[in-house]
Amino acid sequence: MKFQKVPKTDLDYVKLYAEELKKNPKFFKQQKELIDSQLIANSDLTKKRFSKKNFKTQIRNYLREIQVIS
């Protein structure tokens, strides 16, 4: 993917990414497959690590431990 102008801010990158997704359906499909596979892997991982009982509490405690949330 070559850019005509160099992005300077995060928003510039987001806009360019969105434009490329609109232009190229194959790129969109590839990104969707990647995201779907990550969701499945994440779901499998959390099911193995945390029990169904008190799942939300367990996951919040874990996210606090690794400092993703406060």
Short mmCIF file of C-alpha atoms in Angstrom, two decimals:
data_model
loop_
_atom_site.label_atom_id
_atom_site.label_comp_id
_atom_site.label_asym_id
_atom_site.label_seq_id
_atom_site.Cartn_x
_atom_site.Cartn_y
_atom_site.Cartn_z
CA MET A 1 0.00 0.00 0.00
CA LYS A 2 1.56 3.29 -1.09
CA PHE A 3 0.35 6.61 0.27
CA GLN A 4 0.16 9.76 -1.80
CA LYS A 5 0.69 11.94 1.26
CA VAL A 6 2.46 11.02 4.48
CA PRO A 7 0.09 10.75 7.47
CA LYS A 8 1.09 12.97 10.39
CA THR A 9 -1.50 12.29 13.07
CA ASP A 10 -3.32 9.21 14.30
CA LEU A 11 -6.48 10.52 12.66
CA ASP A 12 -4.66 10.76 9.33
CA TYR A 13 -3.77 7.08 9.61
CA VAL A 14 -7.36 6.18 10.44
CA LYS A 15 -8.66 8.11 7.44
CA LEU A 16 -6.14 6.50 5.07
CA TYR A 17 -6.96 3.05 6.45
CA ALA A 18 -10.69 3.64 5.97
CA GLU A 19 -10.12 4.89 2.41
CA GLU A 20 -8.06 1.81 1.56
CA LEU A 21 -10.73 -0.48 2.99
CA LYS A 22 -13.33 1.22 0.78
CA LYS A 23 -11.17 0.93 -2.33
CA ASN A 24 -10.06 -2.65 -1.90
CA PRO A 25 -12.68 -5.27 -0.93
CA LYS A 26 -9.98 -7.96 -0.67
CA PHE A 27 -8.19 -5.91 1.98
CA PHE A 28 -11.45 -5.52 3.91
CA LYS A 29 -12.11 -9.28 3.73
CA GLN A 30 -8.58 -10.02 4.92
CA GLN A 31 -8.92 -7.64 7.88
CA LYS A 32 -12.31 -9.11 8.80
CA GLU A 33 -10.88 -12.64 8.77
CA LEU A 34 -7.99 -11.52 10.97
CA ILE A 35 -10.31 -9.85 13.48
CA ASP A 36 -12.67 -12.85 13.52
CA SER A 37 -9.80 -15.25 14.17
CA GLN A 38 -8.54 -13.05 17.01
CA LEU A 39 -12.02 -13.00 18.56
CA ILE A 40 -12.26 -16.78 18.39
CA ALA A 41 -8.78 -17.25 19.88
CA ASN A 42 -9.52 -14.76 22.64
CA SER A 43 -12.82 -16.46 23.43
CA ASP A 44 -11.16 -19.88 23.63
CA LEU A 45 -8.39 -18.53 25.84
CA THR A 46 -10.74 -16.85 28.30
CA LYS A 47 -13.01 -19.90 28.47
CA LYS A 48 -10.04 -22.04 29.44
CA ARG A 49 -8.62 -19.55 31.92
CA PHE A 50 -11.77 -18.36 33.69
CA SER A 51 -14.80 -20.26 34.91
CA LYS A 52 -18.34 -19.36 33.88
CA LYS A 53 -19.16 -18.56 37.47
CA ASN A 54 -18.26 -14.90 38.21
CA PHE A 55 -16.69 -14.55 34.77
CA LYS A 56 -17.03 -10.75 34.65
CA THR A 57 -15.47 -10.32 38.09
CA GLN A 58 -12.60 -12.66 37.24
CA ILE A 59 -11.84 -10.97 33.94
CA ARG A 60 -11.94 -7.49 35.51
CA ASN A 61 -9.55 -8.59 38.24
CA TYR A 62 -7.21 -10.03 35.62
CA LEU A 63 -7.31 -6.83 33.53
CA ARG A 64 -6.52 -4.80 36.65
CA GLU A 65 -3.58 -7.10 37.43
CA ILE A 66 -2.04 -6.51 34.02
CA GLN A 67 -2.94 -2.81 34.28
CA VAL A 68 -5.22 -2.65 31.26
CA ILE A 69 -7.93 -1.08 33.40
CA SER A 70 -7.79 0.67 36.74
#
